[in-house]
PDB file of C-alpha atoms in Angstrom:
ATOM      1  CA  UNK A 258     -22.694  -5.822   6.100  1.00 43.00           C
ATOM      2  CA  UNK A 259     -25.229  -4.950   3.485  1.00 48.00           C
ATOM      3  CA  UNK A 260     -25.086  -6.439   0.031  1.00 53.00           C
ATOM      4  CA  UNK A 261     -22.856  -4.643  -2.414  1.00 81.00           C
ATOM      5  CA  UNK A 262     -21.589  -2.084  -0.026  1.00 95.00           C
ATOM      6  CA  UNK A 263     -18.967   0.212  -1.550  1.00 97.00           C
ATOM      7  CA  UNK A 264     -15.778  -0.797   0.243  1.00 98.00           C
ATOM      8  CA  UNK A 265     -12.609   1.266  -0.101  1.00 98.00           C
ATOM      9  CA  UNK A 266      -9.130  -0.030   0.678  1.00 98.00           C
ATOM     10  CA  UNK A 267      -6.588   2.548   1.808  1.00 98.00           C
ATOM     11  CA  UNK A 268      -3.112   1.203   2.429  1.00 95.00           C
ATOM     12  CA  UNK A 269      -0.189   3.115   3.873  1.00 94.00           C
ATOM     13  CA  UNK A 270       2.607   2.683   6.360  1.00 93.00           C
ATOM     14  CA  UNK A 271       0.601   4.990   8.675  1.00 96.00           C
ATOM     15  CA  UNK A 272       3.885   5.875  10.385  1.00 95.00           C
ATOM     16  CA  UNK A 273       2.209   7.926  11.912  1.00 96.00           C
ATOM     17  CA  UNK A 274      -1.340   8.487  10.603  1.00 97.00           C
ATOM     18  CA  UNK A 275      -1.656  12.229   9.921  1.00 97.00           C
ATOM     19  CA  UNK A 276      -4.213  14.885   9.038  1.00 97.00           C
ATOM     20  CA  UNK A 277      -3.095  14.285   5.434  1.00 97.00           C
ATOM     21  CA  UNK A 278      -4.381  10.695   5.691  1.00 97.00           C
ATOM     22  CA  UNK A 279      -7.611  12.021   7.185  1.00 98.00           C
ATOM     23  CA  UNK A 280      -8.089  14.372   4.230  1.00 98.00           C
ATOM     24  CA  UNK A 281      -7.675  11.466   1.776  1.00 98.00           C
ATOM     25  CA  UNK A 282     -10.299   9.532   3.753  1.00 98.00           C
ATOM     26  CA  UNK A 283     -12.694  12.482   3.731  1.00 98.00           C
ATOM     27  CA  UNK A 284     -12.360  12.765  -0.041  1.00 98.00           C
ATOM     28  CA  UNK A 285     -12.869   9.028  -0.526  1.00 98.00           C
ATOM     29  CA  UNK A 286     -15.835   8.834   1.878  1.00 98.00           C
ATOM     30  CA  UNK A 287     -17.997  10.504  -0.762  1.00 97.00           C
ATOM     31  CA  UNK A 288     -17.702   7.340  -2.903  1.00 96.00           C
ATOM     32  CA  UNK A 289     -17.570   4.656  -0.184  1.00 98.00           C
ATOM     33  CA  UNK A 290     -19.778   3.270   2.566  1.00 97.00           C
ATOM     34  CA  UNK A 291     -16.893   1.782   4.537  1.00 98.00           C
ATOM     35  CA  UNK A 292     -13.108   2.133   4.292  1.00 98.00           C
ATOM     36  CA  UNK A 293     -10.499  -0.361   5.448  1.00 98.00           C
ATOM     37  CA  UNK A 294      -7.225   1.196   6.583  1.00 98.00           C
ATOM     38  CA  UNK A 295      -4.494  -1.333   5.900  1.00 97.00           C
ATOM     39  CA  UNK A 296      -1.096  -0.646   7.437  1.00 95.00           C
ATOM     40  CA  UNK A 297       1.807  -2.205   5.559  1.00 91.00           C
ATOM     41  CA  UNK A 298       3.320  -5.152   7.384  1.00 88.00           C
ATOM     42  CA  UNK A 299       6.462  -5.371   5.235  1.00 75.00           C
ATOM     43  CA  UNK A 300       6.975  -2.409   2.939  1.00 60.00           C
ATOM     44  CA  UNK A 301       7.725  -3.159  -0.700  1.00 57.00           C
ATOM     45  CA  UNK A 302       9.872  -0.012  -1.040  1.00 56.00           C
ATOM     46  CA  UNK A 303      12.216  -0.959   1.844  1.00 60.00           C
ATOM     47  CA  UNK A 304      10.878   1.580   4.311  1.00 66.00           C
ATOM     48  CA  UNK A 305      11.553   0.717   7.954  1.00 79.00           C
ATOM     49  CA  UNK A 306       8.516   1.908   9.902  1.00 87.00           C
ATOM     50  CA  UNK A 307       7.737   1.502  13.596  1.00 92.00           C
ATOM     51  CA  UNK A 308       6.774  -2.047  14.579  1.00 93.00           C
ATOM     52  CA  UNK A 309       3.458  -3.182  13.109  1.00 93.00           C
ATOM     53  CA  UNK A 310       1.779  -3.583  16.510  1.00 94.00           C
ATOM     54  CA  UNK A 311       2.519   0.046  17.465  1.00 95.00           C
ATOM     55  CA  UNK A 312       1.224   1.327  14.136  1.00 96.00           C
ATOM     56  CA  UNK A 313      -1.955  -0.752  14.567  1.00 96.00           C
ATOM     57  CA  UNK A 314      -2.530   0.793  17.996  1.00 96.00           C
ATOM     58  CA  UNK A 315      -1.824   4.289  16.675  1.00 96.00           C
ATOM     59  CA  UNK A 316      -4.199   3.704  13.766  1.00 97.00           C
ATOM     60  CA  UNK A 317      -6.927   2.547  16.149  1.00 97.00           C
ATOM     61  CA  UNK A 318      -6.511   5.811  18.099  1.00 97.00           C
ATOM     62  CA  UNK A 319      -6.748   7.637  14.776  1.00 98.00           C
ATOM     63  CA  UNK A 320      -9.991   6.007  13.602  1.00 97.00           C
ATOM     64  CA  UNK A 321     -11.587   6.267  17.035  1.00 96.00           C
ATOM     65  CA  UNK A 322     -11.303  10.049  16.704  1.00 96.00           C
ATOM     66  CA  UNK A 323     -11.408  10.592  12.927  1.00 96.00           C
ATOM     67  CA  UNK A 324     -14.570  12.012  11.450  1.00 95.00           C
ATOM     68  CA  UNK A 325     -14.124  10.923   7.868  1.00 96.00           C
ATOM     69  CA  UNK A 326     -17.711  10.878   6.624  1.00 96.00           C
ATOM     70  CA  UNK A 327     -18.063   7.084   6.466  1.00 97.00           C
ATOM     71  CA  UNK A 328     -17.232   4.167   8.731  1.00 97.00           C
ATOM     72  CA  UNK A 329     -13.574   3.208   9.100  1.00 98.00           C
ATOM     73  CA  UNK A 330     -11.943  -0.032  10.171  1.00 98.00           C
ATOM     74  CA  UNK A 331      -8.338  -1.053  10.804  1.00 97.00           C
ATOM     75  CA  UNK A 332      -7.511  -4.171   8.791  1.00 97.00           C
ATOM     76  CA  UNK A 333      -4.451  -6.267   9.659  1.00 95.00           C
ATOM     77  CA  UNK A 334      -4.735  -8.569   6.636  1.00 95.00           C
ATOM     78  CA  UNK A 335      -1.236  -7.632   5.457  1.00 93.00           C
ATOM     79  CA  UNK A 336       0.208  -9.223   8.606  1.00 92.00           C
ATOM     80  CA  UNK A 337      -1.730 -12.427   7.876  1.00 93.00           C
ATOM     81  CA  UNK A 338      -0.513 -12.447   4.269  1.00 93.00           C
ATOM     82  CA  UNK A 339       3.045 -11.813   5.474  1.00 91.00           C
ATOM     83  CA  UNK A 340       2.823 -14.853   7.771  1.00 92.00           C
ATOM     84  CA  UNK A 341       2.025 -16.958   4.703  1.00 92.00           C
ATOM     85  CA  UNK A 342       5.169 -15.666   2.911  1.00 88.00           C
ATOM     86  CA  UNK A 343       7.591 -14.418   5.600  1.00 85.00           C
ATOM     87  CA  UNK A 344      10.236 -11.931   4.521  1.00 80.00           C
ATOM     88  CA  UNK A 345       8.510 -10.981   1.265  1.00 84.00           C
ATOM     89  CA  UNK A 346       6.625  -7.735   0.704  1.00 85.00           C
ATOM     90  CA  UNK A 347       2.844  -7.869   0.638  1.00 88.00           C
ATOM     91  CA  UNK A 348       1.943  -6.240  -2.644  1.00 92.00           C
ATOM     92  CA  UNK A 349      -1.161  -4.110  -3.163  1.00 94.00           C
ATOM     93  CA  UNK A 350      -2.273  -6.450  -5.942  1.00 97.00           C
ATOM     94  CA  UNK A 351      -2.165  -9.473  -3.615  1.00 95.00           C
ATOM     95  CA  UNK A 352      -3.940  -7.561  -0.850  1.00 96.00           C
ATOM     96  CA  UNK A 353      -6.703  -6.477  -3.228  1.00 98.00           C
ATOM     97  CA  UNK A 354      -7.089 -10.055  -4.503  1.00 97.00           C
ATOM     98  CA  UNK A 355      -7.452 -11.343  -0.937  1.00 97.00           C
ATOM     99  CA  UNK A 356      -9.964  -8.650   0.026  1.00 98.00           C
ATOM    100  CA  UNK A 357     -11.993  -9.122  -3.157  1.00 97.00           C
ATOM    101  CA  UNK A 358     -12.220 -12.821  -2.369  1.00 97.00           C
ATOM    102  CA  UNK A 359     -13.104 -12.171   1.288  1.00 96.00           C
ATOM    103  CA  UNK A 360     -15.909  -9.711   0.437  1.00 96.00           C
ATOM    104  CA  UNK A 361     -17.185 -11.478  -2.701  1.00 95.00           C
ATOM    105  CA  UNK A 362     -20.940 -11.004  -2.994  1.00 93.00           C
ATOM    106  CA  UNK A 363     -20.952  -8.563  -0.056  1.00 94.00           C
ATOM    107  CA  UNK A 364     -19.078  -5.526  -1.333  1.00 96.00           C
ATOM    108  CA  UNK A 365     -17.723  -3.801  -4.386  1.00 97.00           C
ATOM    109  CA  UNK A 366     -14.049  -3.305  -3.545  1.00 98.00           C
ATOM    110  CA  UNK A 367     -12.030  -0.340  -4.799  1.00 98.00           C
ATOM    111  CA  UNK A 368      -8.543   0.969  -4.128  1.00 98.00           C
ATOM    112  CA  UNK A 369      -7.966   4.384  -2.569  1.00 98.00           C
ATOM    113  CA  UNK A 370      -4.751   6.024  -3.680  1.00 97.00           C
ATOM    114  CA  UNK A 371      -3.240   9.047  -2.010  1.00 96.00           C
ATOM    115  CA  UNK A 372      -1.606  11.822  -4.020  1.00 95.00           C
ATOM    116  CA  UNK A 373       1.950  10.555  -3.344  1.00 92.00           C
ATOM    117  CA  UNK A 374       1.253   7.087  -4.732  1.00 93.00           C
ATOM    118  CA  UNK A 375      -0.652   8.536  -7.689  1.00 94.00           C
ATOM    119  CA  UNK A 376       2.505  10.160  -9.047  1.00 95.00           C
ATOM    120  CA  UNK A 377       3.462   8.218 -12.196  1.00 96.00           C
ATOM    121  CA  UNK A 378       7.043   7.645 -10.994  1.00 96.00           C
ATOM    122  CA  UNK A 379       5.718   6.094  -7.779  1.00 94.00           C
ATOM    123  CA  UNK A 380       2.686   4.269  -9.185  1.00 96.00           C
ATOM    124  CA  UNK A 381       4.807   2.592 -11.884  1.00 94.00           C
ATOM    125  CA  UNK A 382       6.885   0.965  -9.097  1.00 93.00           C
ATOM    126  CA  UNK A 383       3.788  -0.813  -7.729  1.00 94.00           C
ATOM    127  CA  UNK A 384       3.759  -4.529  -8.498  1.00 94.00           C
ATOM    128  CA  UNK A 385       1.188  -5.124 -11.274  1.00 96.00           C
ATOM    129  CA  UNK A 386       0.086  -1.467 -11.292  1.00 96.00           C
ATOM    130  CA  UNK A 387      -1.561  -1.819 -14.721  1.00 97.00           C
ATOM    131  CA  UNK A 388      -3.437  -4.949 -13.595  1.00 98.00           C
ATOM    132  CA  UNK A 389      -4.654  -3.102 -10.494  1.00 98.00           C
ATOM    133  CA  UNK A 390      -6.000  -0.340 -12.736  1.00 97.00           C
ATOM    134  CA  UNK A 391      -7.742  -2.900 -14.955  1.00 97.00           C
ATOM    135  CA  UNK A 392      -9.213  -5.035 -12.175  1.00 98.00           C
ATOM    136  CA  UNK A 393     -10.399  -2.518  -9.542  1.00 98.00           C
ATOM    137  CA  UNK A 394     -11.833   0.967  -9.533  1.00 98.00           C
ATOM    138  CA  UNK A 395      -9.287   3.433  -8.156  1.00 98.00           C
ATOM    139  CA  UNK A 396     -10.213   6.528  -6.206  1.00 98.00           C
ATOM    140  CA  UNK A 397      -7.337   9.014  -6.359  1.00 98.00           C
ATOM    141  CA  UNK A 398      -7.325  11.790  -3.790  1.00 98.00           C
ATOM    142  CA  UNK A 399      -5.932  15.187  -4.622  1.00 97.00           C
ATOM    143  CA  UNK A 400      -3.517  16.901  -2.293  1.00 96.00           C
ATOM    144  CA  UNK A 401      -5.386  19.442  -0.202  1.00 97.00           C
ATOM    145  CA  UNK A 402      -3.484  18.929   3.069  1.00 95.00           C
ATOM    146  CA  UNK A 403       0.260  18.709   2.420  1.00 94.00           C
ATOM    147  CA  UNK A 404       1.243  16.700   5.492  1.00 94.00           C
ATOM    148  CA  UNK A 405       3.429  13.638   5.130  1.00 92.00           C
ATOM    149  CA  UNK A 406       4.299  11.112   7.789  1.00 93.00           C
ATOM    150  CA  UNK A 407       7.981  11.537   6.919  1.00 91.00           C
ATOM    151  CA  UNK A 408       7.763  15.284   7.707  1.00 90.00           C
ATOM    152  CA  UNK A 409       6.103  14.573  11.050  1.00 91.00           C
ATOM    153  CA  UNK A 410       8.767  11.980  11.922  1.00 91.00           C
ATOM    154  CA  UNK A 411      11.597  14.385  11.036  1.00 89.00           C
ATOM    155  CA  UNK A 412      10.168  17.122  13.237  1.00 88.00           C
ATOM    156  CA  UNK A 413       9.534  14.752  16.150  1.00 87.00           C
ATOM    157  CA  UNK A 414      12.954  13.081  15.812  1.00 85.00           C
ATOM    158  CA  UNK A 415      14.903  16.325  15.623  1.00 81.00           C
ATOM    159  CA  UNK A 416      12.888  18.702  17.754  1.00 67.00           C
ATOM    160  CA  UNK A 417      14.916  20.312  20.441  1.00 66.00           C
ATOM    161  CA  UNK A 418      12.443  23.082  21.139  1.00 65.00           C
ATOM    162  CA  UNK A 419       8.926  22.676  22.482  1.00 72.00           C
ATOM    163  CA  UNK A 420       7.528  24.873  19.662  1.00 75.00           C
ATOM    164  CA  UNK A 421       9.004  22.572  16.998  1.00 73.00           C
ATOM    165  CA  UNK A 422       7.592  19.524  18.741  1.00 76.00           C
ATOM    166  CA  UNK A 423       4.153  21.146  18.916  1.00 80.00           C
ATOM    167  CA  UNK A 424       4.354  21.978  15.195  1.00 81.00           C
ATOM    168  CA  UNK A 425       4.891  18.277  14.435  1.00 83.00           C
ATOM    169  CA  UNK A 426       2.145  17.181  16.808  1.00 86.00           C
ATOM    170  CA  UNK A 427      -0.317  19.657  15.261  1.00 90.00           C
ATOM    171  CA  UNK A 428      -0.155  17.573  12.069  1.00 93.00           C
ATOM    172  CA  UNK A 429      -1.859  14.731  13.961  1.00 94.00           C
ATOM    173  CA  UNK A 430      -5.185  14.068  15.641  1.00 94.00           C
ATOM    174  CA  UNK A 431      -5.009  14.641  19.436  1.00 94.00           C
ATOM    175  CA  UNK A 432      -5.438  10.926  20.196  1.00 95.00           C
ATOM    176  CA  UNK A 433      -2.453  10.084  17.969  1.00 96.00           C
ATOM    177  CA  UNK A 434      -0.431  12.905  19.588  1.00 93.00           C
ATOM    178  CA  UNK A 435      -1.161  11.445  23.007  1.00 94.00           C
ATOM    179  CA  UNK A 436      -0.216   7.926  21.899  1.00 96.00           C
ATOM    180  CA  UNK A 437       3.107   9.155  20.477  1.00 94.00           C
ATOM    181  CA  UNK A 438       3.940  11.171  23.583  1.00 90.00           C
ATOM    182  CA  UNK A 439       2.836   8.453  26.038  1.00 93.00           C
ATOM    183  CA  UNK A 440       4.981   5.871  24.237  1.00 93.00           C
ATOM    184  CA  UNK A 441       7.893   8.253  23.509  1.00 90.00           C
ATOM    185  CA  UNK A 442       7.779   7.385  19.792  1.00 92.00           C
ATOM    186  CA  UNK A 443      10.040   9.004  17.180  1.00 89.00           C
ATOM    187  CA  UNK A 444      11.725  11.246  19.747  1.00 78.00           C
ATOM    188  CA  UNK A 445      15.439  10.636  20.062  1.00 67.00           C
ATOM    189  CA  UNK A 446      16.244  13.135  22.776  1.00 51.00           C
ATOM    190  CA  UNK A 447      14.715  13.828  26.143  1.00 41.00           C
ATOM    191  CA  UNK A 448      11.971  16.388  26.122  1.00 39.00           C
TER     192      UNK A 448
END
């Protein structure tokens, strides 16, 4: 890695990674040389996503196909931090501290925030949100592609008709679609 690369950190459950995530990455790529995608290992807001290993695999499919405008890398640091404190959420502040330490002298680290987390009612729930703002630059994406993972999951979980299923899958990159279908993820009924 070159000295003082601009490194962005984009955390999410990525359950599943969608075209909405890709749009955030494309916006952030303008200001970053490299972006780490960090799936949450233990969500602070009590969400119950798919197992971490499946989300890592899905995210790898996503970045293998995503054309974001800068290099992307899946980072499983949250799982390592969780191992150090089992059963406790890994907070964004702690993740950013660990990454800043890891890349000290090699990169300028900034936080990439999607439009959902930028909402004041959501951002205020982040542990040490004010300290994050003071300590790291924050790139906040605007909402240009209104696709949420929760919407995709609802469609895939409830779809009884092939057209509905295709609508949900169209919110994803083809490689992620294939991974979901091949592993029968989110779908409760037989298709």
